Amino acid sequence: MATIQIGPQVQKPVNSRGEQTRNRILEAARTLFYRRGYARTSFTDIVNETQIRRGNINHYFRTKRDILEAVIDQNVDEYRRLFRQWEQDCPEPRDRLHRFVDMVAGNSSNLIRYGCPIGTLGSELGKDSSDFSDGARRLFDTFADWLATQFELLGKKADARRLALHLLCRTEGISIIAHVYNDPALIETEIAPLHAWIDAL
Amino acid sequence: MATIQIGPQVQKPVNSRGEQTRNRILEAARTLFYRRGYARTSFTDIVNETQIRRGNINHYFRTKRDILEAVIDQNVDEYRRLFRQWEQDCPEPRDRLHRFVDMVAGNSSNLIRYGCPIGTLGSELGKDSSDFSDGARRLFDTFADWLATQFELLGKKADARRLALHLLCRTEGISIIAHVYNDPALIETEIAPLHAWIDAL
DNA sequence: GTCTATAATACGATAGAC
DNA sequence: GTCTATCGTATTATAGAC
């Protein structure tokens, strides 16, 4: 849905000093939340990582949870941008699905060290009294929706969502086990049948 | 490897008051770690849950991490006991594998609310500077080893470990996605092909 | 074995000067 | 927009009486 602009549009200064500071905070938080988990990442960790003073961070994000929400938004945006790129690169939806599976394989060194960036956050946020399972679902929906669209384009209209969730189950499971066992070979072994599965559709 | 006993064996009083207290602590911790995660569970939470005083808990477990290790040991023991039960109930290894898959389906209400008890703990412990990925691996090995044994008994000697890890990938992936989406139907849908897969081996 | 009291620290968040 | 200083609380862990 487009928003109607009245009068000259006020251009948001995307590279202002404030914007840069905010982005540095966000980037550090994203990495730390991924590598150490949200609960174990402290405000002080972010201060040390960015060298930005405590009070200044609080100027951009009043609470730690505000940072989390912004990090999730950033993740969603980034994956959507990636999907758009794939759509441009691959006219065939089948090739886009292969791209998705290849992304898992291509990111194996991070997956092995820290687990899936979406899945581990999802597990943590889904837990009791984290009252933020919305964030986890929003993150997964970014993937599920896009994957379902590709299956629809493949003519699997009725089963699109089921197939999308199936593929997510497969890749998430691989990420967990490969992470626990620090085993890159397992990713290769488990990814291969997924490519075959996509081709057989 | 059996230990040779010399002289009359000293029987450990398994139902002494101390043992009972220790077990109550352990049971509460196990539930809390599962439902809220290890990092977000505090000593105070365990005190409130058990009504056992702080100092008394520290008499049995000096540190929070000591509790974690004991909880993992307890989990390992309990699953091993369950596996022995299955071995008695089912002479056919194929039926035992079906039992394993059914366990996931039968535990769906907990899986949906809190995720997989092994997988979520594994994700959390595998993270950076938790320096306790051993615990996660030990937990998963309890399953992987037993599953591999069943595949060997099925005549899949060469592929036993690969098949075991594949099955773990599948069930863990299902747990994650069903948890994030609070979707019990997804468990049923995704479990069915696993039974078929076992039968087709 | 059980309890109370408390030490020592890390945390999230705020106030207010510049 | 950036900084220093600090409040109030929650945390793990310990000391020592009973």
Short mmCIF file of C-alpha atoms (C1' of nucleotides) in Angstrom, two decimals:
data_model
loop_
_atom_site.label_atom_id
_atom_site.label_comp_id
_atom_site.label_asym_id
_atom_site.label_seq_id
_atom_site.Cartn_x
_atom_site.Cartn_y
_atom_site.Cartn_z
CA MET A 1 0.00 0.00 0.00
CA ALA A 2 1.59 3.25 -1.11
CA THR A 3 1.46 6.39 0.97
CA ILE A 4 0.41 9.55 -0.84
CA GLN A 5 2.99 12.28 -0.45
CA ILE A 6 1.69 15.82 -0.18
CA GLY A 7 4.09 18.58 -1.00
CA PRO A 8 7.84 18.17 -1.20
CA GLN A 9 8.96 15.04 0.59
CA VAL A 10 11.21 15.62 3.57
CA GLN A 11 14.27 13.56 2.86
CA LYS A 12 15.43 11.66 5.92
CA PRO A 13 19.16 12.27 6.36
CA VAL A 14 20.20 8.64 6.28
CA ASN A 15 23.86 9.32 6.87
CA SER A 16 23.60 11.86 9.63
CA ARG A 17 25.85 11.35 12.62
CA GLY A 18 22.93 10.21 14.75
CA GLU A 19 21.87 7.67 12.17
CA GLN A 20 25.39 6.30 12.01
CA THR A 21 25.60 5.96 15.77
CA ARG A 22 22.26 4.20 15.86
CA ASN A 23 23.41 1.79 13.17
CA ARG A 24 26.64 1.01 14.98
CA ILE A 25 24.67 0.14 18.10
CA LEU A 26 22.27 -1.99 16.10
CA GLU A 27 25.00 -3.84 14.26
CA ALA A 28 26.88 -4.66 17.46
CA ALA A 29 23.71 -5.76 19.22
CA ARG A 30 22.74 -7.98 16.33
CA THR A 31 26.08 -9.77 16.41
CA LEU A 32 26.13 -10.09 20.19
CA PHE A 33 22.55 -11.32 20.44
CA TYR A 34 23.37 -13.91 17.84
CA ARG A 35 26.65 -15.10 19.30
CA ARG A 36 25.85 -14.99 23.01
CA GLY A 37 22.07 -14.91 23.08
CA TYR A 38 19.84 -12.03 24.10
CA ALA A 39 19.66 -12.80 27.82
CA ARG A 40 23.41 -13.09 28.22
CA THR A 41 24.18 -9.92 26.32
CA SER A 42 24.35 -6.94 28.65
CA PHE A 43 24.22 -3.22 28.03
CA THR A 44 27.86 -3.14 29.09
CA ASP A 45 28.75 -5.64 26.37
CA ILE A 46 27.33 -3.31 23.77
CA VAL A 47 29.18 -0.36 25.28
CA ASN A 48 32.46 -2.27 25.16
CA GLU A 49 31.88 -3.44 21.62
CA THR A 50 30.92 -0.07 20.17
CA GLN A 51 32.86 2.27 22.49
CA ILE A 52 29.69 4.31 22.60
CA ARG A 53 28.86 5.55 26.09
CA ARG A 54 26.04 4.12 28.07
CA GLY A 55 23.92 7.24 28.21
CA ASN A 56 24.26 7.74 24.50
CA ILE A 57 22.98 4.28 23.77
CA ASN A 58 20.00 5.01 26.00
CA HIS A 59 19.39 8.11 23.95
CA TYR A 60 18.64 5.93 20.92
CA PHE A 61 17.08 2.97 22.70
CA ARG A 62 15.36 3.54 26.01
CA THR A 63 15.33 -0.14 27.00
CA LYS A 64 17.20 -3.28 26.09
CA ARG A 65 14.05 -4.69 24.63
CA ASP A 66 13.80 -1.71 22.29
CA ILE A 67 17.16 -2.76 20.93
CA LEU A 68 15.89 -6.29 20.44
CA GLU A 69 12.86 -5.12 18.48
CA ALA A 70 15.02 -2.93 16.29
CA VAL A 71 17.43 -5.80 15.70
CA ILE A 72 14.58 -8.04 14.62
CA ASP A 73 13.26 -5.33 12.30
CA GLN A 74 16.73 -5.00 10.84
CA ASN A 75 16.96 -8.74 10.29
CA VAL A 76 13.58 -8.83 8.59
CA ASP A 77 14.56 -5.95 6.31
CA GLU A 78 17.86 -7.52 5.43
CA TYR A 79 16.37 -10.89 4.52
CA ARG A 80 13.66 -9.26 2.44
CA ARG A 81 16.34 -7.36 0.56
CA LEU A 82 18.20 -10.64 0.01
CA PHE A 83 15.05 -12.30 -1.30
CA ARG A 84 14.48 -9.46 -3.74
CA GLN A 85 18.01 -9.96 -4.99
CA TRP A 86 17.38 -13.66 -5.52
CA GLU A 87 14.20 -12.89 -7.39
CA GLN A 88 16.18 -10.67 -9.74
CA ASP A 89 18.97 -13.22 -10.16
CA CYS A 90 16.70 -16.23 -10.67
CA PRO A 91 13.59 -16.01 -12.83
CA GLU A 92 12.75 -19.63 -12.00
CA PRO A 93 11.18 -20.15 -8.55
CA ARG A 94 12.84 -23.55 -8.38
CA ASP A 95 16.26 -21.93 -8.65
CA ARG A 96 15.31 -19.51 -5.87
CA LEU A 97 14.54 -22.42 -3.60
CA HIS A 98 17.92 -23.91 -4.41
CA ARG A 99 19.44 -20.57 -3.49
CA PHE A 100 17.74 -20.70 -0.14
CA VAL A 101 19.13 -24.14 0.60
CA ASP A 102 22.55 -23.05 -0.60
CA MET A 103 22.47 -20.12 1.79
CA VAL A 104 22.41 -22.59 4.65
CA ALA A 105 25.34 -24.53 3.25
CA GLY A 106 27.23 -21.33 2.43
CA ASN A 107 26.84 -20.02 5.96
CA SER A 108 27.98 -23.26 7.55
CA SER A 109 30.91 -21.84 9.53
CA ASN A 110 28.64 -19.46 11.42
CA LEU A 111 25.90 -22.05 11.78
CA ILE A 112 28.34 -24.44 13.36
CA ARG A 113 29.71 -21.91 15.79
CA TYR A 114 26.57 -20.10 16.85
CA GLY A 115 23.60 -21.98 15.45
CA CYS A 116 20.95 -20.58 13.15
CA PRO A 117 20.55 -16.81 13.64
CA ILE A 118 16.78 -17.14 13.34
CA GLY A 119 16.27 -20.44 15.09
CA THR A 120 18.33 -19.82 18.22
CA LEU A 121 16.73 -16.43 18.73
CA GLY A 122 13.37 -18.02 18.12
CA SER A 123 13.97 -20.67 20.77
CA GLU A 124 15.05 -18.09 23.30
CA LEU A 125 12.21 -15.67 22.64
CA GLY A 126 9.60 -18.41 22.61
CA LYS A 127 10.41 -19.40 26.19
CA ASP A 128 8.12 -18.63 29.09
CA SER A 129 7.86 -15.08 30.38
CA SER A 130 9.99 -13.67 27.62
CA ASP A 131 6.64 -12.30 26.34
CA PHE A 132 8.14 -11.74 22.97
CA SER A 133 7.28 -14.79 20.92
CA ASP A 134 5.83 -12.33 18.39
CA GLY A 135 9.34 -11.40 17.42
CA ALA A 136 10.29 -14.99 16.77
CA ARG A 137 7.21 -15.59 14.67
CA ARG A 138 7.72 -12.43 12.67
CA LEU A 139 11.24 -13.52 11.88
CA PHE A 140 10.18 -16.97 10.74
CA ASP A 141 7.27 -15.59 8.76
CA THR A 142 9.70 -13.57 6.70
CA PHE A 143 11.08 -16.87 5.48
CA ALA A 144 7.84 -18.87 5.46
CA ASP A 145 5.96 -16.26 3.43
CA TRP A 146 8.64 -15.90 0.82
CA LEU A 147 9.17 -19.65 0.50
CA ALA A 148 5.41 -20.23 0.21
CA THR A 149 5.27 -17.70 -2.59
CA GLN A 150 7.94 -19.61 -4.49
CA PHE A 151 6.07 -22.89 -4.06
CA GLU A 152 2.92 -21.21 -5.34
CA LEU A 153 4.79 -20.02 -8.39
CA LEU A 154 5.84 -23.63 -8.89
CA GLY A 155 2.18 -24.56 -9.15
CA LYS A 156 1.85 -25.95 -5.63
CA LYS A 157 -0.80 -23.45 -4.67
CA ALA A 158 -2.71 -25.70 -2.25
CA ASP A 159 0.38 -27.04 -0.48
CA ALA A 160 2.53 -23.92 -0.57
CA ARG A 161 2.52 -23.15 3.13
CA ARG A 162 2.96 -26.77 4.17
CA LEU A 163 5.93 -27.16 1.84
CA ALA A 164 7.44 -23.92 3.10
CA LEU A 165 7.19 -25.03 6.73
CA HIS A 166 8.55 -28.44 5.81
CA LEU A 167 11.62 -26.86 4.26
CA LEU A 168 12.09 -24.67 7.32
CA CYS A 169 11.84 -27.72 9.58
CA ARG A 170 14.54 -29.41 7.56
CA THR A 171 16.99 -26.51 7.52
CA GLU A 172 16.44 -25.61 11.16
CA GLY A 173 16.96 -29.19 12.25
CA ILE A 174 20.19 -29.38 10.30
CA SER A 175 21.38 -26.13 11.88
CA ILE A 176 20.74 -27.36 15.41
CA ILE A 177 22.44 -30.71 15.04
CA ALA A 178 25.39 -29.31 13.08
CA HIS A 179 25.80 -26.64 15.75
CA VAL A 180 25.72 -29.05 18.68
CA TYR A 181 28.20 -31.40 17.03
CA ASN A 182 30.35 -28.73 15.37
CA ASP A 183 30.08 -30.80 12.24
CA PRO A 184 30.26 -29.07 8.83
CA ALA A 185 30.13 -32.41 7.01
CA LEU A 186 26.67 -33.03 8.42
CA ILE A 187 25.41 -29.92 6.67
CA GLU A 188 26.64 -31.19 3.31
CA THR A 189 25.18 -34.63 3.89
CA GLU A 190 21.78 -33.34 4.95
CA ILE A 191 21.54 -30.56 2.39
CA ALA A 192 21.94 -32.85 -0.63
CA PRO A 193 18.53 -34.58 -0.30
CA LEU A 194 16.88 -31.18 0.00
CA HIS A 195 18.13 -30.17 -3.44
CA ALA A 196 16.86 -33.47 -4.79
CA TRP A 197 13.55 -32.90 -3.06
CA ILE A 198 13.16 -29.48 -4.70
CA ASP A 199 14.00 -30.91 -8.12
CA ALA A 200 11.45 -33.69 -7.68
CA LEU A 201 8.58 -31.34 -6.94
CA MET B 1 33.12 -51.78 32.41
CA ALA B 2 32.15 -53.24 35.78
CA THR B 3 33.78 -52.16 39.00
CA ILE B 4 34.94 -54.93 41.30
CA GLN B 5 33.44 -54.58 44.75
CA ILE B 6 35.69 -55.52 47.67
CA GLY B 7 33.97 -56.42 50.92
CA PRO B 8 30.35 -55.61 51.71
CA GLN B 9 29.04 -52.81 49.52
CA VAL B 10 28.05 -49.67 51.36
CA GLN B 11 24.43 -49.10 50.44
CA LYS B 12 23.70 -45.47 49.65
CA PRO B 13 20.58 -44.37 51.54
CA VAL B 14 18.61 -43.29 48.51
CA ASN B 15 15.60 -42.06 50.42
CA SER B 16 17.33 -40.16 53.20
CA ARG B 17 16.04 -36.69 53.91
CA GLY B 18 19.06 -35.14 52.27
CA GLU B 19 18.57 -37.17 49.13
CA GLN B 20 14.94 -36.10 48.96
CA THR B 21 15.82 -32.44 49.32
CA ARG B 22 18.43 -32.75 46.62
CA ASN B 23 15.91 -34.37 44.31
CA ARG B 24 13.32 -31.70 44.91
CA ILE B 25 15.85 -29.04 43.97
CA LEU B 26 16.85 -30.98 40.89
CA GLU B 27 13.29 -31.55 39.75
CA ALA B 28 12.35 -27.88 40.12
CA ALA B 29 15.51 -26.77 38.34
CA ARG B 30 14.89 -29.15 35.50
CA THR B 31 11.41 -27.79 34.93
CA LEU B 32 12.47 -24.16 35.24
CA PHE B 33 15.49 -24.51 32.98
CA TYR B 34 13.24 -26.09 30.41
CA ARG B 35 10.40 -23.61 30.61
CA ARG B 36 12.33 -20.36 31.04
CA GLY B 37 15.80 -21.27 29.91
CA TYR B 38 18.94 -21.59 32.02
CA ALA B 39 20.07 -17.97 31.84
CA ARG B 40 16.71 -16.57 32.85
CA THR B 41 16.22 -18.95 35.75
CA SER B 42 17.59 -17.49 38.97
CA PHE B 43 18.49 -19.07 42.29
CA THR B 44 15.54 -17.17 43.73
CA ASP B 45 13.20 -18.84 41.24
CA ILE B 46 14.28 -22.24 42.52
CA VAL B 47 13.86 -21.08 46.13
CA ASN B 48 10.33 -19.90 45.40
CA GLU B 49 9.42 -23.06 43.55
CA THR B 50 10.74 -25.51 46.15
CA GLN B 51 10.32 -23.44 49.33
CA ILE B 52 13.80 -24.64 50.21
CA ARG B 53 15.96 -21.88 51.68
CA ARG B 54 18.79 -20.37 49.75
CA GLY B 55 21.59 -21.56 52.02
CA ASN B 56 20.24 -25.07 51.97
CA ILE B 57 20.29 -25.21 48.19
CA ASN B 58 23.87 -24.03 48.26
CA HIS B 59 24.61 -26.88 50.65
CA TYR B 60 23.78 -29.34 47.87
CA PHE B 61 24.95 -27.32 44.87
CA ARG B 62 27.67 -24.77 45.39
CA THR B 63 27.05 -22.95 42.10
CA LYS B 64 24.23 -22.57 39.62
CA ARG B 65 26.29 -24.38 37.07
CA ASP B 66 26.58 -27.36 39.41
CA ILE B 67 22.81 -27.55 39.29
CA LEU B 68 22.89 -27.45 35.51
CA GLU B 69 25.34 -30.32 35.31
CA ALA B 70 23.26 -32.38 37.70
CA VAL B 71 20.11 -31.61 35.72
CA ILE B 72 21.79 -32.80 32.53
CA ASP B 73 22.94 -35.97 34.27
CA GLN B 74 19.42 -36.53 35.45
CA ASN B 75 18.05 -36.05 31.95
CA VAL B 76 20.56 -38.48 30.51
CA ASP B 77 19.69 -41.08 33.15
CA GLU B 78 15.98 -40.66 32.61
CA TYR B 79 16.17 -41.05 28.84
CA ARG B 80 18.41 -44.10 29.18
CA ARG B 81 15.85 -45.63 31.50
CA LEU B 82 13.14 -44.86 28.95
CA PHE B 83 15.16 -46.48 26.18
CA ARG B 84 15.63 -49.63 28.26
CA GLN B 85 11.89 -49.74 28.73
CA TRP B 86 11.33 -49.48 24.99
CA GLU B 87 13.85 -52.25 24.40
CA GLN B 88 11.85 -54.48 26.73
CA ASP B 89 8.52 -53.54 25.17
CA CYS B 90 9.63 -53.85 21.56
CA PRO B 91 11.84 -56.71 20.43
CA GLU B 92 11.95 -55.25 16.91
CA PRO B 93 14.32 -52.30 16.48
CA ARG B 94 12.00 -50.88 13.86
CA ASP B 95 9.21 -50.65 16.42
CA ARG B 96 11.58 -48.91 18.82
CA LEU B 97 12.26 -46.26 16.20
CA HIS B 98 8.53 -45.77 15.77
CA ARG B 99 8.31 -45.37 19.53
CA PHE B 100 10.90 -42.61 19.39
CA VAL B 101 8.98 -40.73 16.75
CA ASP B 102 5.74 -41.24 18.66
CA MET B 103 7.36 -39.75 21.75
CA VAL B 104 7.69 -36.47 19.88
CA ALA B 105 4.06 -36.55 18.79
CA GLY B 106 2.89 -37.62 22.24
CA ASN B 107 4.71 -34.75 23.90
CA SER B 108 3.35 -32.16 21.50
CA SER B 109 1.67 -29.92 24.06
CA ASN B 110 4.96 -29.33 25.87
CA LEU B 111 6.90 -29.05 22.64
CA ILE B 112 4.57 -26.35 21.44
CA ARG B 113 4.75 -24.37 24.65
CA TYR B 114 8.41 -24.65 25.50
CA GLY B 115 10.17 -26.25 22.57
CA CYS B 116 12.23 -29.42 22.65
CA PRO B 117 13.72 -30.00 26.11
CA ILE B 118 16.97 -31.17 24.57
CA GLY B 119 17.15 -28.84 21.60
CA THR B 120 16.43 -25.55 23.35
CA LEU B 121 18.93 -26.32 26.09
CA GLY B 122 21.40 -27.37 23.43
CA SER B 123 20.99 -24.08 21.57
CA GLU B 124 21.47 -22.08 24.72
CA LEU B 125 24.49 -24.01 25.98
CA GLY B 126 26.14 -24.02 22.59
CA LYS B 127 26.30 -20.24 22.52
CA ASP B 128 29.53 -18.31 22.97
CA SER B 129 31.08 -18.05 26.40
CA SER B 130 28.60 -20.40 27.95
CA ASP B 131 31.61 -22.78 27.91
CA PHE B 132 29.32 -25.71 28.38
CA SER B 133 28.67 -27.07 24.92
CA ASP B 134 29.84 -30.42 26.35
CA GLY B 135 26.56 -30.67 28.18
CA ALA B 136 24.56 -30.14 25.02
CA ARG B 137 26.55 -32.74 23.15
CA ARG B 138 26.27 -35.26 25.94
CA LEU B 139 22.52 -34.83 25.93
CA PHE B 140 22.24 -35.30 22.18
CA ASP B 141 24.61 -38.24 22.23
CA THR B 142 22.27 -40.04 24.56
CA PHE B 143 19.77 -40.03 21.73
CA ALA B 144 22.19 -40.38 18.83
CA ASP B 145 23.93 -43.39 20.34
CA TRP B 146 20.74 -45.24 21.11
CA LEU B 147 19.19 -44.47 17.74
CA ALA B 148 22.38 -45.55 15.96
CA THR B 149 22.26 -48.85 17.82
CA GLN B 150 18.74 -49.46 16.59
CA PHE B 151 19.72 -48.72 13.00
CA GLU B 152 22.62 -51.15 13.36
CA LEU B 153 20.25 -53.83 14.59
CA LEU B 154 18.20 -53.12 11.48
CA GLY B 155 21.21 -54.08 9.40
CA LYS B 156 22.28 -50.53 8.54
CA LYS B 157 25.65 -50.93 10.19
CA ALA B 158 27.57 -48.62 7.85
CA ASP B 159 24.98 -45.83 7.87
CA ALA B 160 23.79 -46.12 11.45
CA ARG B 161 25.19 -42.84 12.75
CA ARG B 162 24.19 -40.88 9.68
CA LEU B 163 20.64 -42.20 9.91
CA ALA B 164 20.49 -41.42 13.62
CA LEU B 165 21.59 -37.84 13.07
CA HIS B 166 19.18 -37.49 10.18
CA LEU B 167 16.30 -38.55 12.39
CA LEU B 168 17.42 -36.11 15.07
CA CYS B 169 17.58 -33.31 12.50
CA ARG B 170 14.03 -34.08 11.46
CA THR B 171 12.53 -34.21 14.96
CA GLU B 172 14.43 -31.17 16.20
CA GLY B 173 13.39 -29.13 13.20
CA ILE B 174 9.78 -30.07 13.74
CA SER B 175 10.02 -29.09 17.41
CA ILE B 176 11.42 -25.65 16.62
CA ILE B 177 8.88 -24.73 13.98
CA ALA B 178 5.92 -26.15 15.90
CA HIS B 179 7.12 -24.21 18.96
CA VAL B 180 7.50 -20.90 17.16
CA TYR B 181 4.09 -21.22 15.48
CA ASN B 182 2.28 -22.90 18.40
CA ASP B 183 1.00 -25.37 15.88
CA PRO B 184 0.19 -28.94 17.01
CA ALA B 185 -1.14 -29.85 13.55
CA LEU B 186 2.30 -29.26 12.09
CA ILE B 187 3.70 -31.99 14.31
CA GLU B 188 1.18 -34.50 12.99
CA THR B 189 1.81 -33.48 9.40
CA GLU B 190 5.57 -33.70 9.67
CA ILE B 191 5.70 -36.83 11.80
CA ALA B 192 3.78 -38.99 9.31
CA PRO B 193 6.53 -39.13 6.65
CA LEU B 194 9.02 -40.11 9.36
CA HIS B 195 7.05 -43.26 10.16
CA ALA B 196 6.92 -44.02 6.45
CA TRP B 197 10.65 -43.41 6.19
CA ILE B 198 11.35 -45.88 9.00
CA ASP B 199 9.13 -48.51 7.39
CA ALA B 200 10.87 -48.06 4.05
CA LEU B 201 14.34 -48.69 5.46
"C1'" DG C 1 20.95 -30.66 57.43
"C1'" DT C 2 18.61 -26.29 57.75
"C1'" DC C 3 18.25 -21.60 58.40
"C1'" DT C 4 19.08 -16.14 58.47
"C1'" DA C 5 21.80 -12.51 57.17
"C1'" DT C 6 24.68 -10.38 54.12
"C1'" DA C 7 28.62 -9.70 51.12
"C1'" DA C 8 29.99 -8.43 46.46
"C1'" DT C 9 28.88 -7.65 42.17
"C1'" DA C 10 26.32 -6.95 37.65
"C1'" DC C 11 22.36 -5.34 35.79
"C1'" DG C 12 18.92 -2.04 33.41
"C1'" DA C 13 17.62 2.51 33.50
"C1'" DT C 14 17.70 7.60 34.65
"C1'" DA C 15 19.23 12.45 35.65
"C1'" DG C 16 21.41 16.20 34.25
"C1'" DA C 17 25.74 18.75 32.72
"C1'" DC C 18 27.93 19.99 28.48
"C1'" DG D 1 23.98 14.34 20.33
"C1'" DT D 2 27.29 12.97 23.75
"C1'" DC D 3 28.99 12.40 28.12
"C1'" DT D 4 29.62 11.32 33.49
"C1'" DA D 5 27.62 9.96 37.58
"C1'" DT D 6 24.46 7.34 40.02
"C1'" DC D 7 20.04 5.14 41.55
"C1'" DG D 8 17.63 0.99 42.64
"C1'" DT D 9 17.39 -3.62 42.06
"C1'" DA D 10 18.49 -8.51 41.09
"C1'" DT D 11 22.09 -11.52 40.81
"C1'" DT D 12 25.33 -15.39 42.58
"C1'" DA D 13 27.62 -16.83 46.38
"C1'" DT D 14 29.27 -17.04 51.26
"C1'" DA D 15 29.49 -16.83 56.47
"C1'" DG D 16 28.05 -18.54 60.43
"C1'" DA D 17 24.25 -19.53 63.97
"C1'" DC D 18 21.18 -23.30 65.20
#
